[in-house]
Short mmCIF file of C-alpha atoms in Angstrom, two decimals:
data_model
loop_
_atom_site.label_atom_id
_atom_site.label_comp_id
_atom_site.label_asym_id
_atom_site.label_seq_id
_atom_site.Cartn_x
_atom_site.Cartn_y
_atom_site.Cartn_z
CA UNK A 1 54.03 34.38 50.16
CA UNK A 2 52.16 31.45 48.62
CA UNK A 3 51.40 31.57 44.93
CA UNK A 4 47.85 32.17 43.69
CA UNK A 5 45.70 29.15 42.96
CA UNK A 6 46.38 25.75 44.45
CA UNK A 7 49.44 23.49 44.54
CA UNK A 8 49.34 20.20 42.65
CA UNK A 9 50.95 18.21 45.44
CA UNK A 10 51.12 18.71 49.21
CA UNK A 11 53.67 16.93 51.39
CA UNK A 12 53.63 17.09 55.15
CA UNK A 13 55.84 15.85 57.92
CA UNK A 14 53.95 13.94 60.60
CA UNK A 15 55.41 13.97 64.13
CA UNK A 16 55.57 17.50 65.49
CA UNK A 17 53.82 18.88 62.40
CA UNK A 18 50.58 17.07 61.51
CA UNK A 19 50.50 14.84 64.60
CA UNK A 20 49.83 16.51 67.93
CA UNK A 21 51.93 16.15 71.07
CA UNK A 22 49.60 13.43 72.38
CA UNK A 23 50.38 11.38 69.22
CA UNK A 24 46.91 11.85 67.74
CA UNK A 25 45.57 13.47 64.58
CA UNK A 26 42.37 15.43 65.07
CA UNK A 27 39.10 14.69 63.30
CA UNK A 28 39.28 18.24 61.95
CA UNK A 29 42.65 17.54 60.35
CA UNK A 30 41.38 14.32 58.77
CA UNK A 31 38.36 16.20 57.39
CA UNK A 32 40.51 18.92 55.85
CA UNK A 33 42.84 16.34 54.29
CA UNK A 34 39.78 14.63 52.80
CA UNK A 35 38.92 17.97 51.16
CA UNK A 36 42.46 18.28 49.83
CA UNK A 37 42.09 14.95 48.05
CA UNK A 38 38.58 15.84 46.85
CA UNK A 39 40.08 18.96 45.25
CA UNK A 40 42.32 16.74 43.14
CA UNK A 41 45.53 17.59 45.00
CA UNK A 42 47.90 14.71 45.61
CA UNK A 43 48.84 14.19 49.26
CA UNK A 44 52.15 12.80 50.52
CA UNK A 45 53.37 11.88 53.99
CA UNK A 46 57.07 12.77 54.28
CA UNK A 47 58.38 11.33 57.53
CA UNK A 48 61.42 10.00 59.26
CA UNK A 49 59.44 6.94 60.31
CA UNK A 50 60.80 3.77 58.78
CA UNK A 51 58.74 1.20 56.86
CA UNK A 52 58.28 -0.75 60.10
CA UNK A 53 55.78 2.03 60.99
CA UNK A 54 53.84 1.92 57.72
CA UNK A 55 50.58 0.88 59.40
CA UNK A 56 50.80 3.72 61.93
CA UNK A 57 51.61 6.19 59.17
CA UNK A 58 48.62 5.13 57.10
CA UNK A 59 46.40 5.60 60.14
CA UNK A 60 47.71 9.12 60.77
CA UNK A 61 47.30 10.30 57.15
CA UNK A 62 44.63 8.05 55.68
CA UNK A 63 44.27 9.53 52.21
CA UNK A 64 47.94 9.91 51.32
CA UNK A 65 48.73 8.96 47.73
CA UNK A 66 52.36 8.27 48.61
CA UNK A 67 54.40 7.59 51.73
CA UNK A 68 57.94 8.97 51.84
CA UNK A 69 59.45 7.09 54.78
CA UNK A 70 62.85 6.67 56.46
CA UNK A 71 63.89 10.28 55.77
CA UNK A 72 63.24 9.74 52.06
CA UNK A 73 64.93 6.38 51.63
CA UNK A 74 61.70 4.42 51.27
CA UNK A 75 58.87 5.56 48.94
CA UNK A 76 55.55 3.71 48.61
CA UNK A 77 52.84 4.31 46.02
CA UNK A 78 49.66 3.84 48.04
CA UNK A 79 47.49 3.22 44.98
CA UNK A 80 49.14 -0.01 43.90
CA UNK A 81 51.43 -0.71 46.85
CA UNK A 82 54.54 -0.45 44.68
CA UNK A 83 57.77 0.43 46.47
CA UNK A 84 59.41 3.11 44.32
CA UNK A 85 62.53 3.50 46.44
CA UNK A 86 64.15 1.27 49.05
CA UNK A 87 67.70 2.48 49.69
CA UNK A 88 69.93 0.85 52.27
CA UNK A 89 73.27 1.61 53.88
CA UNK A 90 75.88 -1.12 54.11
CA UNK A 91 76.70 -2.30 57.60
CA UNK A 92 80.40 -1.91 56.81
CA UNK A 93 79.94 1.76 55.88
CA UNK A 94 77.82 2.37 58.97
CA UNK A 95 80.49 0.78 61.17
CA UNK A 96 83.06 3.15 59.68
CA UNK A 97 80.82 6.16 60.24
CA UNK A 98 80.22 5.23 63.88
CA UNK A 99 83.93 4.65 64.47
CA UNK A 100 84.79 8.05 62.99
CA UNK A 101 82.14 9.77 65.09
CA UNK A 102 83.17 8.09 68.34
CA UNK A 103 86.85 8.86 67.69
CA UNK A 104 86.02 12.58 67.94
CA UNK A 105 82.80 12.75 69.96
CA UNK A 106 83.11 9.86 72.39
CA UNK A 107 80.82 6.89 73.03
CA UNK A 108 77.41 6.82 71.37
CA UNK A 109 74.22 4.97 72.14
CA UNK A 110 73.20 3.33 68.85
CA UNK A 111 70.04 1.66 67.57
CA UNK A 112 69.81 0.18 64.07
CA UNK A 113 66.71 -0.13 61.89
CA UNK A 114 67.28 -3.06 59.52
CA UNK A 115 63.87 -4.71 59.03
CA UNK A 116 60.98 -3.27 57.04
CA UNK A 117 57.91 -5.31 58.01
CA UNK A 118 55.35 -3.72 60.32
CA UNK A 119 56.35 -3.49 63.97
CA UNK A 120 59.87 -4.83 63.40
CA UNK A 121 62.22 -4.34 66.36
CA UNK A 122 65.21 -2.06 66.38
CA UNK A 123 68.59 -3.59 67.18
CA UNK A 124 71.29 -2.33 69.50
CA UNK A 125 71.34 -0.36 72.73
CA UNK A 126 68.04 0.05 74.55
CA UNK A 127 67.70 3.68 75.56
CA UNK A 128 65.11 4.77 78.14
CA UNK A 129 65.13 8.32 76.73
CA UNK A 130 63.36 7.15 73.52
CA UNK A 131 59.93 8.79 73.65
CA UNK A 132 57.92 6.29 71.59
CA UNK A 133 56.97 2.66 72.35
CA UNK A 134 59.54 0.47 70.64
CA UNK A 135 60.89 -3.06 70.89
CA UNK A 136 64.68 -3.14 70.92
CA UNK A 137 66.57 -6.41 70.48
CA UNK A 138 69.71 -5.75 72.48
CA UNK A 139 72.62 -6.89 70.33
CA UNK A 140 76.32 -6.11 70.28
CA UNK A 141 77.08 -3.52 67.64
CA UNK A 142 78.97 -5.93 65.41
CA UNK A 143 75.91 -8.15 65.32
CA UNK A 144 73.78 -5.23 64.09
CA UNK A 145 76.05 -4.42 61.17
CA UNK A 146 76.47 -7.72 59.37
CA UNK A 147 74.15 -6.65 56.53
CA UNK A 148 72.60 -3.58 54.94
CA UNK A 149 70.39 -1.34 57.11
CA UNK A 150 67.64 1.19 56.48
CA UNK A 151 69.14 3.71 58.92
CA UNK A 152 70.66 4.06 62.36
CA UNK A 153 70.04 6.29 65.37
CA UNK A 154 72.97 7.61 67.42
CA UNK A 155 72.86 9.62 70.67
CA UNK A 156 75.73 11.29 72.45
CA UNK A 157 75.99 11.10 76.22
CA UNK A 158 77.66 14.51 76.38
CA UNK A 159 76.42 16.68 73.48
CA UNK A 160 72.96 17.95 72.67
CA UNK A 161 71.52 16.76 69.40
CA UNK A 162 72.12 19.99 67.48
CA UNK A 163 75.82 19.95 68.40
CA UNK A 164 76.01 16.26 67.54
CA UNK A 165 74.39 16.88 64.17
CA UNK A 166 76.80 19.72 63.33
CA UNK A 167 79.76 17.50 64.21
CA UNK A 168 78.38 14.52 62.30
CA UNK A 169 77.74 16.59 59.18
CA UNK A 170 81.35 17.79 59.35
CA UNK A 171 82.84 14.34 59.98
CA UNK A 172 80.72 12.10 57.72
CA UNK A 173 81.35 12.48 53.96
CA UNK A 174 78.03 12.87 52.11
CA UNK A 175 79.01 10.18 49.59
CA UNK A 176 79.24 7.70 52.48
CA UNK A 177 76.06 8.54 54.43
CA UNK A 178 73.60 11.37 55.03
CA UNK A 179 72.98 12.59 58.56
CA UNK A 180 70.02 14.50 60.01
CA UNK A 181 67.96 14.86 63.16
CA UNK A 182 64.22 14.78 63.72
CA UNK A 183 63.83 15.90 67.32
CA UNK A 184 64.40 12.61 69.15
CA UNK A 185 67.77 13.49 70.75
CA UNK A 186 69.37 11.26 68.11
CA UNK A 187 71.06 11.93 64.83
CA UNK A 188 69.85 9.61 62.10
CA UNK A 189 72.40 8.07 59.75
CA UNK A 190 70.91 7.22 56.36
CA UNK A 191 72.18 6.01 52.99
CA UNK A 192 74.02 8.60 50.88
CA UNK A 193 71.73 10.86 48.89
CA UNK A 194 68.73 10.07 51.09
CA UNK A 195 66.66 12.95 52.41
CA UNK A 196 63.07 14.11 52.17
CA UNK A 197 63.87 16.24 49.13
CA UNK A 198 65.20 13.33 47.09
CA UNK A 199 62.33 11.16 48.33
CA UNK A 200 59.76 13.70 47.16
CA UNK A 201 61.60 13.97 43.84
CA UNK A 202 60.82 10.27 43.29
CA UNK A 203 57.13 11.00 43.83
CA UNK A 204 57.17 14.09 41.62
CA UNK A 205 58.78 12.17 38.77
CA UNK A 206 56.25 9.34 39.12
CA UNK A 207 53.26 11.70 38.78
CA UNK A 208 54.77 14.38 36.56
CA UNK A 209 54.61 17.27 39.04
CA UNK A 210 57.16 20.07 39.02
CA UNK A 211 58.72 21.06 42.38
CA UNK A 212 57.38 24.58 41.74
CA UNK A 213 53.87 23.15 42.24
CA UNK A 214 54.61 21.47 45.59
CA UNK A 215 53.61 22.80 49.03
CA UNK A 216 55.39 21.36 52.08
CA UNK A 217 54.95 21.50 55.86
CA UNK A 218 57.56 20.68 58.49
CA UNK A 219 59.14 21.36 61.85
CA UNK A 220 62.63 19.88 62.20
CA UNK A 221 66.05 19.90 60.46
CA UNK A 222 65.17 16.68 58.61
CA UNK A 223 62.55 18.78 56.77
CA UNK A 224 65.10 21.29 55.44
CA UNK A 225 65.92 19.32 52.26
CA UNK A 226 62.28 19.25 51.19
CA UNK A 227 61.97 22.95 52.04
CA UNK A 228 64.90 23.59 49.70
CA UNK A 229 63.35 21.39 46.99
CA UNK A 230 59.71 22.53 46.98
CA UNK A 231 58.73 25.78 45.29
CA UNK A 232 55.03 26.56 45.80
CA UNK A 233 55.43 27.36 49.48
CA UNK A 234 57.37 26.09 52.51
CA UNK A 235 55.31 26.32 55.70
CA UNK A 236 56.62 25.76 59.22
CA UNK A 237 54.43 25.09 62.23
CA UNK A 238 55.00 27.65 64.98
CA UNK A 239 56.66 25.06 67.23
CA UNK A 240 59.32 24.34 64.59
CA UNK A 241 63.07 24.23 65.14
CA UNK A 242 64.74 27.65 64.62
CA UNK A 243 66.54 26.45 61.47
CA UNK A 244 63.19 25.60 59.88
CA UNK A 245 61.51 28.84 60.94
CA UNK A 246 64.43 30.75 59.43
CA UNK A 247 63.84 29.38 55.91
CA UNK A 248 60.05 29.06 55.90
CA UNK A 249 57.99 31.17 53.52
CA UNK A 250 55.11 31.13 56.01
CA UNK A 251 54.43 30.06 59.59
CA UNK A 252 51.15 28.50 60.67
CA UNK A 253 49.83 27.56 64.12
CA UNK A 254 51.47 24.83 66.19
CA UNK A 255 50.87 21.13 65.67
CA UNK A 256 48.74 21.08 68.83
CA UNK A 257 46.58 23.82 67.28
CA UNK A 258 46.14 21.83 64.04
CA UNK A 259 48.29 24.35 62.20
CA UNK A 260 48.54 22.32 58.98
CA UNK A 261 44.78 21.84 58.79
CA UNK A 262 44.07 25.51 59.58
CA UNK A 263 46.41 26.61 56.77
CA UNK A 264 44.89 24.16 54.28
CA UNK A 265 41.33 25.02 55.30
CA UNK A 266 42.01 28.66 54.52
CA UNK A 267 43.78 27.75 51.29
CA UNK A 268 40.88 25.65 50.04
CA UNK A 269 38.34 28.27 51.08
CA UNK A 270 39.91 31.36 49.62
#
């Protein structure tokens, strides 16, 4: 159960959690988030979206004090625009990870996120299964890995994403890269030590907030590290992945029912 009183910081995932299935955020949700900020509670977006989607992220959560992007690898202070974290994975290490995965799993469809400015393209293999509008510069893999990257997306042609994630987490040493999945049929390969928990820790240190005073919302396995890190309460939306529901302190309504806003409305009103 949630603690009495109010948290000092609230972090929420976006897609599948705050954002509805039609890729919109309701006026009701925006109004409730305005009340969160008016109550003096800091608000953080914690998302897998890379910095190339900063403008979209700011539109979906307008009053966020901080943006934790790229699964935690990129942290932006919205007040002064300062980038507090900008981790990258070397192309050489990523090439090794992909080779190790394909040696056991078979061929993968791979897209690489290397550029941080708004609306940057991804590089690699165009995949028609990708559910969001995206520009992909089709490049041979070697041409995608000549420098450091923010993260990469890999999809198996034969395994579902949960099986692929389990295999990747077994095969890839954590000191080389971190691996997660956010519900896009891809595993995401990030720099070592990068996850939403470590990204939120950067924010907490910057503002002097203890993890015990942080409330988080999420829906997918990439939210598990911040669920393990936060201590005030860990809330899953009802449409969440089974692994997230299993560790949640509380479950709210689905994203399409504005579950985050309903929970926060009740919290602020009690």
